């Protein structure tokens, strides 16, 4: 290799390591000169006000509760779909059993006909060769009866096959619906978990002082809303008596005070809002819809000034929260994740309206309200820590315990 290219490469490398060559007329760089000041760090954002934080927190809880009620509605539909699939499968089993029986009978008739034609004349040939008219008529009746029997077997075989095919199609559709509902249930469950994680992130960023301010601000807002509602005259001037069923529902709900809120739960160890109200009325002997939206949509509406104990009070524009009225402008409710079943002012959440599960019931002449615990009203009406989403095993255990 020539030495000239090697020398040129070495010179180029030295120049590259030495840095740029000063331009003619340019002053040499002064290594002792101060470096230009680094750009100032951006100012920290101003902390959010307590009102803004409370609004954000309540918005997150409301989204979580919307997803919870959607989860509950999907779970109800899934249970109905599972019942439908089991019914269709049972019907299909019976239809297939009947089809197998008809197939066996048709096969036996075919064998009898085949064996008969090999060893003797057919009924029709015997009718033509009868020795007298009476014998011919007898043979004709026998042939007609045998033909009708075979035709009946074939007709039943065809109908059984068609029925089995139709039931198989309905069973497949029921199973597909069940699978779609299960996927939707999981999506709603994931949505609830996402919203509650957002709540946890927000709470983890707050100081104890901010949390105390949030609690105080919420209590003040609730008290103001309650005063405004009472002053408006929209509530009954006096607490009436419930019906026998309403009293039983009220007693059941009162006995659950202090139990934790767990989304999707309907007792006996924990509840969400509509799980509490639906179970209270179920224990009173009257089945009502599982979710707050369905309770609002399907139960008769009642004006607030005609409320009686046992009625259901529904909240938020989408009917995503519900409590049970106990009189005196108060409700028993399962408020939010992290809270417990408690007594709250009726205006603790934005009111939508009220419904009555037993509009045909007659109020009792006398009623002794259930004894409430001393701490029945303790705690925030909006919880400030999230409950862990129930696992599938937890849900199964709770469902099994409720069934008992």
Short mmCIF file of C-alpha atoms in Angstrom, two decimals:
data_model
loop_
_atom_site.label_atom_id
_atom_site.label_comp_id
_atom_site.label_asym_id
_atom_site.label_seq_id
_atom_site.Cartn_x
_atom_site.Cartn_y
_atom_site.Cartn_z
CA UNK A 1 0.00 0.00 0.00
CA UNK A 2 1.30 3.52 -0.89
CA UNK A 3 2.43 5.68 2.09
CA UNK A 4 0.73 8.82 0.68
CA UNK A 5 -2.90 7.74 1.24
CA UNK A 6 -2.00 6.45 4.69
CA UNK A 7 -0.40 9.80 5.65
CA UNK A 8 -3.44 11.70 4.35
CA UNK A 9 -5.80 9.54 6.41
CA UNK A 10 -3.74 10.15 9.55
CA UNK A 11 -3.75 13.95 9.02
CA UNK A 12 -7.53 13.91 8.52
CA UNK A 13 -8.01 11.97 11.74
CA UNK A 14 -5.84 14.41 13.71
CA UNK A 15 -7.75 17.40 12.33
CA UNK A 16 -11.07 15.75 13.20
CA UNK A 17 -10.02 15.13 16.80
CA UNK A 18 -8.61 18.66 17.13
CA UNK A 19 -11.97 20.25 16.39
CA UNK A 20 -12.89 22.92 13.84
CA UNK A 21 -10.18 25.20 12.51
CA UNK A 22 -10.75 28.89 13.38
CA UNK A 23 -11.78 31.01 10.43
CA UNK A 24 -9.46 33.72 9.22
CA UNK A 25 -9.96 36.92 11.19
CA UNK A 26 -11.96 35.14 13.91
CA UNK A 27 -10.86 35.53 17.50
CA UNK A 28 -9.65 32.33 19.14
CA UNK A 29 -11.99 30.78 21.66
CA UNK A 30 -11.29 31.68 25.27
CA UNK A 31 -11.43 28.50 27.36
CA UNK A 32 -11.80 30.55 30.53
CA UNK A 33 -14.83 32.50 29.28
CA UNK A 34 -18.06 31.69 31.19
CA UNK A 35 -20.53 29.37 29.49
CA UNK A 36 -23.88 30.81 28.49
CA UNK A 37 -26.51 30.32 31.17
CA UNK A 38 -28.64 27.16 30.87
CA UNK A 39 -32.33 27.78 30.03
CA UNK A 40 -34.44 28.15 33.14
CA UNK A 41 -36.52 25.11 34.16
CA UNK A 42 -40.25 25.54 33.49
CA UNK A 43 -42.17 26.72 36.50
CA UNK A 44 -44.10 24.02 38.36
CA UNK A 45 -47.81 24.11 37.58
CA UNK A 46 -49.95 25.76 40.19
CA UNK A 47 -51.70 23.23 42.45
CA UNK A 48 -55.33 22.59 41.66
CA UNK A 49 -57.92 24.09 43.94
CA UNK A 50 -59.90 21.88 46.30
CA UNK A 51 -63.03 22.49 44.24
CA UNK A 52 -61.34 21.34 41.03
CA UNK A 53 -59.90 18.27 42.75
CA UNK A 54 -63.28 17.36 44.20
CA UNK A 55 -64.94 17.75 40.81
CA UNK A 56 -62.31 15.54 39.20
CA UNK A 57 -62.64 12.92 41.91
CA UNK A 58 -66.43 12.85 41.76
CA UNK A 59 -66.27 12.61 37.97
CA UNK A 60 -63.98 9.58 38.21
CA UNK A 61 -66.29 7.91 40.75
CA UNK A 62 -69.29 8.57 38.53
CA UNK A 63 -67.56 7.01 35.52
CA UNK A 64 -66.61 4.00 37.63
CA UNK A 65 -70.19 3.65 38.82
CA UNK A 66 -71.54 3.90 35.26
CA UNK A 67 -69.20 1.08 34.27
CA UNK A 68 -70.26 -0.85 37.38
CA UNK A 69 -73.95 -0.67 36.52
CA UNK A 70 -73.15 -1.64 32.92
CA UNK A 71 -71.22 -4.61 34.34
CA UNK A 72 -74.22 -5.53 36.52
CA UNK A 73 -76.62 -5.30 33.58
CA UNK A 74 -74.37 -7.51 31.46
CA UNK A 75 -74.09 -10.03 34.30
CA UNK A 76 -77.90 -10.20 34.55
CA UNK A 77 -78.17 -10.72 30.80
CA UNK A 78 -75.40 -13.33 30.94
CA UNK A 79 -77.24 -15.32 33.62
CA UNK A 80 -80.40 -15.18 31.51
CA UNK A 81 -78.38 -16.31 28.49
CA UNK A 82 -76.92 -19.20 30.44
CA UNK A 83 -80.43 -20.27 31.49
CA UNK A 84 -81.57 -20.02 27.87
CA UNK A 85 -78.61 -22.08 26.67
CA UNK A 86 -79.28 -24.78 29.28
CA UNK A 87 -82.98 -24.88 28.32
CA UNK A 88 -82.20 -25.15 24.63
CA UNK A 89 -79.61 -27.85 25.25
CA UNK A 90 -82.12 -29.87 27.28
CA UNK A 91 -84.76 -29.50 24.56
CA UNK A 92 -82.21 -30.46 21.95
CA UNK A 93 -81.30 -33.59 23.92
CA UNK A 94 -84.96 -34.63 24.08
CA UNK A 95 -85.46 -33.94 20.38
CA UNK A 96 -82.41 -35.97 19.44
CA UNK A 97 -83.63 -38.82 21.66
CA UNK A 98 -87.01 -38.77 19.86
CA UNK A 99 -85.23 -38.65 16.51
CA UNK A 100 -83.13 -41.70 17.41
CA UNK A 101 -86.28 -43.58 18.45
CA UNK A 102 -88.01 -42.76 15.15
CA UNK A 103 -84.92 -43.79 13.22
CA UNK A 104 -84.84 -47.13 15.03
CA UNK A 105 -88.55 -47.72 14.29
CA UNK A 106 -88.12 -46.80 10.63
CA UNK A 107 -85.19 -49.19 10.38
CA UNK A 108 -87.20 -52.01 11.97
CA UNK A 109 -90.07 -51.47 9.53
CA UNK A 110 -87.66 -51.47 6.62
CA UNK A 111 -86.16 -54.76 7.82
CA UNK A 112 -89.61 -56.30 8.26
CA UNK A 113 -90.62 -55.24 4.77
CA UNK A 114 -87.40 -56.59 3.29
CA UNK A 115 -87.70 -59.89 5.11
CA UNK A 116 -91.39 -60.18 4.22
CA UNK A 117 -90.81 -59.64 0.51
CA UNK A 118 -88.15 -62.36 0.45
CA UNK A 119 -90.23 -65.06 2.14
CA UNK A 120 -93.76 -64.28 1.00
CA UNK A 121 -95.91 -62.20 -1.28
CA UNK A 122 -96.41 -58.52 -0.53
CA UNK A 123 -99.77 -57.45 0.95
CA UNK A 124 -100.74 -55.97 -2.38
CA UNK A 125 -100.02 -59.22 -4.24
CA UNK A 126 -102.00 -61.18 -1.61
CA UNK A 127 -104.95 -58.78 -2.10
CA UNK A 128 -104.94 -59.39 -5.88
CA UNK A 129 -104.72 -63.14 -5.44
CA UNK A 130 -107.36 -63.41 -2.71
CA UNK A 131 -109.82 -66.27 -3.20
CA UNK A 132 -112.92 -64.17 -2.48
CA UNK A 133 -113.93 -60.50 -2.24
CA UNK A 134 -114.01 -60.48 1.59
CA UNK A 135 -110.46 -61.75 1.77
CA UNK A 136 -109.46 -59.09 -0.74
CA UNK A 137 -111.07 -56.43 1.40
CA UNK A 138 -109.30 -57.72 4.51
CA UNK A 139 -105.98 -57.72 2.72
CA UNK A 140 -106.68 -54.21 1.47
CA UNK A 141 -107.39 -52.95 4.98
CA UNK A 142 -104.20 -54.58 6.24
CA UNK A 143 -102.21 -53.01 3.41
CA UNK A 144 -103.74 -49.57 4.07
CA UNK A 145 -103.05 -49.81 7.79
CA UNK A 146 -99.48 -50.89 7.17
CA UNK A 147 -98.98 -48.05 4.68
CA UNK A 148 -100.41 -45.51 7.11
CA UNK A 149 -98.15 -46.82 9.85
CA UNK A 150 -95.06 -46.45 7.68
CA UNK A 151 -96.14 -43.03 6.46
CA UNK A 152 -96.67 -41.92 10.06
CA UNK A 153 -93.24 -43.13 11.04
CA UNK A 154 -91.65 -41.26 8.13
CA UNK A 155 -93.64 -38.11 8.94
CA UNK A 156 -92.58 -38.20 12.59
CA UNK A 157 -89.00 -38.89 11.54
CA UNK A 158 -89.03 -35.83 9.27
CA UNK A 159 -90.60 -33.61 11.94
CA UNK A 160 -88.17 -34.82 14.59
CA UNK A 161 -85.23 -34.13 12.31
CA UNK A 162 -86.50 -30.62 11.50
CA UNK A 163 -87.18 -29.88 15.19
CA UNK A 164 -83.72 -31.10 16.18
CA UNK A 165 -82.12 -28.95 13.50
CA UNK A 166 -84.07 -25.87 14.62
CA UNK A 167 -83.24 -26.48 18.29
CA UNK A 168 -79.58 -27.00 17.41
CA UNK A 169 -79.56 -23.64 15.62
CA UNK A 170 -81.21 -21.91 18.61
CA UNK A 171 -78.78 -23.59 21.01
CA UNK A 172 -75.83 -22.38 18.91
CA UNK A 173 -77.27 -18.85 18.86
CA UNK A 174 -77.83 -18.91 22.64
CA UNK A 175 -74.24 -20.07 23.16
CA UNK A 176 -72.88 -17.36 20.85
CA UNK A 177 -74.94 -14.75 22.71
CA UNK A 178 -73.62 -16.07 26.00
CA UNK A 179 -70.02 -15.84 24.76
CA UNK A 180 -70.57 -12.27 23.50
CA UNK A 181 -72.07 -11.26 26.85
CA UNK A 182 -69.15 -12.81 28.71
CA UNK A 183 -66.73 -10.76 26.60
CA UNK A 184 -68.79 -7.62 27.22
CA UNK A 185 -68.84 -8.34 30.96
CA UNK A 186 -65.05 -8.58 30.98
CA UNK A 187 -64.79 -5.29 29.06
CA UNK A 188 -67.00 -3.53 31.62
CA UNK A 189 -64.98 -5.07 34.45
CA UNK A 190 -61.76 -3.78 32.88
CA UNK A 191 -63.34 -0.33 32.50
CA UNK A 192 -64.26 -0.24 36.20
CA UNK A 193 -60.73 -1.29 37.16
CA UNK A 194 -59.30 1.44 34.90
CA UNK A 195 -61.46 4.14 36.46
CA UNK A 196 -60.62 3.03 39.99
CA UNK A 197 -56.90 3.06 39.18
CA UNK A 198 -57.34 6.66 38.02
CA UNK A 199 -58.92 7.41 41.39
CA UNK A 200 -55.99 5.75 43.17
CA UNK A 201 -53.46 7.75 41.14
CA UNK A 202 -55.22 11.00 41.96
CA UNK A 203 -55.50 10.18 45.66
CA UNK A 204 -51.87 9.08 45.86
CA UNK A 205 -50.81 12.50 44.59
CA UNK A 206 -52.64 14.37 47.35
CA UNK A 207 -51.32 15.35 50.75
CA UNK A 208 -53.20 14.56 53.99
CA UNK A 209 -54.09 18.24 54.22
CA UNK A 210 -55.61 18.18 50.74
CA UNK A 211 -57.59 15.04 51.57
CA UNK A 212 -58.93 16.71 54.71
CA UNK A 213 -59.88 19.77 52.68
CA UNK A 214 -61.66 17.55 50.14
CA UNK A 215 -63.68 15.88 52.88
CA UNK A 216 -64.62 19.21 54.43
CA UNK A 217 -65.55 20.69 51.04
CA UNK A 218 -67.73 17.71 50.16
CA UNK A 219 -69.51 17.82 53.53
CA UNK A 220 -70.17 21.54 53.07
CA UNK A 221 -71.49 21.02 49.54
CA UNK A 222 -73.79 18.20 50.70
CA UNK A 223 -75.13 20.28 53.58
CA UNK A 224 -75.83 23.21 51.27
CA UNK A 225 -77.60 20.97 48.75
CA UNK A 226 -79.67 19.40 51.52
CA UNK A 227 -80.73 22.81 52.89
CA UNK A 228 -81.70 23.95 49.42
CA UNK A 229 -83.77 20.82 48.83
CA UNK A 230 -85.54 21.05 52.19
CA UNK A 231 -86.25 24.77 51.72
CA UNK A 232 -87.69 24.11 48.25
CA UNK A 233 -90.59 22.11 49.72
CA UNK A 234 -89.94 19.18 47.39
CA UNK A 235 -89.72 16.68 50.25
CA UNK A 236 -92.63 15.39 52.37
CA UNK A 237 -93.47 17.64 55.30
CA UNK A 238 -93.63 14.58 57.56
CA UNK A 239 -92.39 11.02 57.31
CA UNK A 240 -95.22 8.58 56.64
CA UNK A 241 -95.27 4.84 57.23
CA UNK A 242 -94.07 2.23 54.76
CA UNK A 243 -96.02 -0.74 53.48
CA UNK A 244 -95.33 -4.12 55.06
CA UNK A 245 -92.93 -4.93 52.20
CA UNK A 246 -91.33 -1.48 52.36
CA UNK A 247 -90.77 -1.88 56.10
CA UNK A 248 -89.13 -5.27 55.56
CA UNK A 249 -86.86 -3.80 52.85
CA UNK A 250 -85.94 -0.93 55.14
CA UNK A 251 -85.13 -3.28 58.03
CA UNK A 252 -82.90 -5.39 55.77
CA UNK A 253 -81.04 -2.34 54.47
CA UNK A 254 -80.54 -0.99 57.98
CA UNK A 255 -78.99 -4.31 59.04
CA UNK A 256 -76.33 -3.91 56.31
CA UNK A 257 -75.01 -0.57 57.60
CA UNK A 258 -71.25 -0.71 58.01
CA UNK A 259 -70.65 -3.37 55.33
CA UNK A 260 -68.15 -2.39 52.61
CA UNK A 261 -68.97 -1.25 49.11
CA UNK A 262 -67.63 -3.67 46.51
CA UNK A 263 -68.63 -3.11 42.92
CA UNK A 264 -70.77 -5.87 41.42
CA UNK A 265 -71.59 -7.27 44.89
CA UNK A 266 -75.11 -8.01 46.14
CA UNK A 267 -74.40 -9.41 49.58
CA UNK A 268 -74.30 -10.77 52.03
CA UNK A 269 -70.81 -9.54 52.98
CA UNK A 270 -70.65 -6.48 50.71
CA UNK A 271 -72.79 -4.49 48.30
CA UNK A 272 -72.79 -1.97 45.52
CA UNK A 273 -75.59 0.59 45.36
CA UNK A 274 -78.16 -1.37 43.34
CA UNK A 275 -77.07 -4.64 44.89
CA UNK A 276 -78.22 -3.25 48.25
CA UNK A 277 -81.59 -1.98 47.02
CA UNK A 278 -82.42 -5.06 44.93
CA UNK A 279 -81.53 -7.41 47.78
CA UNK A 280 -83.47 -5.34 50.31
CA UNK A 281 -86.65 -5.69 48.26
CA UNK A 282 -85.92 -9.33 47.40
CA UNK A 283 -85.81 -10.08 51.13
CA UNK A 284 -89.12 -8.23 51.43
CA UNK A 285 -90.64 -10.73 49.00
CA UNK A 286 -90.72 -8.57 45.88
CA UNK A 287 -88.18 -9.04 43.08
CA UNK A 288 -87.07 -5.82 41.37
CA UNK A 289 -84.51 -5.23 38.61
CA UNK A 290 -80.85 -5.62 39.55
CA UNK A 291 -79.44 -2.35 38.20
CA UNK A 292 -80.24 1.25 39.08
CA UNK A 293 -80.99 2.05 35.42
CA UNK A 294 -83.53 -0.76 35.19
CA UNK A 295 -85.02 0.17 38.56
CA UNK A 296 -85.50 3.71 37.26
CA UNK A 297 -86.83 2.57 33.87
CA UNK A 298 -89.22 -0.18 34.97
CA UNK A 299 -90.55 0.78 38.41
CA UNK A 300 -93.36 3.35 38.80
CA UNK A 301 -92.17 6.92 39.37
CA UNK A 302 -93.23 8.79 42.51
CA UNK A 303 -92.92 12.56 43.19
CA UNK A 304 -90.36 13.48 45.83
CA UNK A 305 -93.00 15.18 47.99
CA UNK A 306 -94.88 11.86 48.18
CA UNK A 307 -91.92 9.74 49.26
CA UNK A 308 -92.53 7.07 51.86
CA UNK A 309 -89.96 4.83 53.58
CA UNK A 310 -88.88 1.98 51.33
CA UNK A 311 -89.04 3.98 48.09
CA UNK A 312 -85.90 4.12 45.95
CA UNK A 313 -84.15 7.43 45.26
CA UNK A 314 -82.22 7.50 41.98
CA UNK A 315 -79.30 9.81 41.17
CA UNK A 316 -77.37 11.30 38.24
CA UNK A 317 -78.72 11.90 34.71
CA UNK A 318 -77.95 8.33 33.63
CA UNK A 319 -79.56 6.76 36.75
CA UNK A 320 -76.23 5.26 37.80
CA UNK A 321 -76.76 5.44 41.58
CA UNK A 322 -79.61 4.53 43.94
CA UNK A 323 -80.44 4.56 47.65
CA UNK A 324 -83.37 3.51 49.84
CA UNK A 325 -85.43 6.27 51.48
CA UNK A 326 -85.83 5.95 55.24
CA UNK A 327 -87.70 9.22 55.91
CA UNK A 328 -86.63 12.54 57.37
CA UNK A 329 -84.83 13.49 54.17
CA UNK A 330 -82.33 10.63 54.45
CA UNK A 331 -81.43 7.46 52.57
CA UNK A 332 -79.50 4.27 53.24
CA UNK A 333 -76.97 3.80 50.48
CA UNK A 334 -73.77 2.03 49.46
CA UNK A 335 -71.98 5.21 48.36
CA UNK A 336 -68.76 4.48 46.49
CA UNK A 337 -65.69 2.22 46.46
CA UNK A 338 -63.83 2.61 49.71
CA UNK A 339 -66.96 3.62 51.66
CA UNK A 340 -69.45 1.54 53.64
CA UNK A 341 -73.21 1.20 53.67
CA UNK A 342 -74.45 4.22 55.62
CA UNK A 343 -77.17 6.78 56.20
CA UNK A 344 -76.76 9.91 54.06
CA UNK A 345 -78.71 13.10 53.33
CA UNK A 346 -80.97 12.55 50.34
CA UNK A 347 -79.14 15.37 48.52
CA UNK A 348 -75.69 13.78 48.92
CA UNK A 349 -75.71 13.16 45.14
CA UNK A 350 -77.49 14.94 42.26
CA UNK A 351 -81.12 13.79 42.37
CA UNK A 352 -82.85 12.33 39.33
CA UNK A 353 -86.10 11.15 40.94
CA UNK A 354 -87.71 8.33 42.89
CA UNK A 355 -89.49 5.05 42.15
CA UNK A 356 -91.79 2.81 44.17
CA UNK A 357 -91.42 -0.99 44.04
CA UNK A 358 -94.86 -1.60 45.58
CA UNK A 359 -97.28 1.05 44.25
CA UNK A 360 -100.24 -1.20 45.07
CA UNK A 361 -99.24 -1.59 48.74
CA UNK A 362 -101.11 0.05 51.61
CA UNK A 363 -99.04 1.93 54.20
CA UNK A 364 -99.06 0.42 57.66
CA UNK A 365 -101.15 2.10 60.34
CA UNK A 366 -98.17 1.97 62.68
CA UNK A 367 -94.50 1.33 62.07
CA UNK A 368 -91.50 1.28 64.35
CA UNK A 369 -88.37 2.25 62.38
CA UNK A 370 -85.39 -0.11 62.72
CA UNK A 371 -82.76 0.85 65.27
CA UNK A 372 -79.80 2.45 63.49
CA UNK A 373 -76.23 2.12 64.74
CA UNK A 374 -74.70 5.16 66.44
CA UNK A 375 -72.20 5.50 63.61
CA UNK A 376 -74.78 5.02 60.84
CA UNK A 377 -74.03 8.43 59.30
CA UNK A 378 -70.27 8.35 59.88
CA UNK A 379 -67.88 8.60 56.96
CA UNK A 380 -67.80 10.45 53.69
CA UNK A 381 -70.68 10.10 51.28
CA UNK A 382 -68.07 9.70 48.56
CA UNK A 383 -65.33 7.20 49.40
CA UNK A 384 -61.70 8.18 49.13
CA UNK A 385 -60.01 4.85 48.51
CA UNK A 386 -60.84 2.15 46.05
CA UNK A 387 -61.87 -1.42 46.65
CA UNK A 388 -60.07 -4.13 44.75
CA UNK A 389 -62.10 -5.49 41.87
CA UNK A 390 -63.54 -8.89 42.80
CA UNK A 391 -61.91 -11.89 41.19
CA UNK A 392 -63.94 -14.52 39.39
CA UNK A 393 -63.61 -16.81 42.42
CA UNK A 394 -64.82 -14.02 44.72
CA UNK A 395 -67.83 -13.41 42.49
CA UNK A 396 -68.66 -17.11 42.45
CA UNK A 397 -68.37 -17.34 46.24
CA UNK A 398 -70.60 -14.32 46.76
CA UNK A 399 -73.17 -15.65 44.29
CA UNK A 400 -73.16 -19.03 46.01
CA UNK A 401 -73.54 -17.44 49.45
CA UNK A 402 -76.40 -15.23 48.22
CA UNK A 403 -78.18 -18.26 46.79
CA UNK A 404 -78.18 -19.84 50.25
#
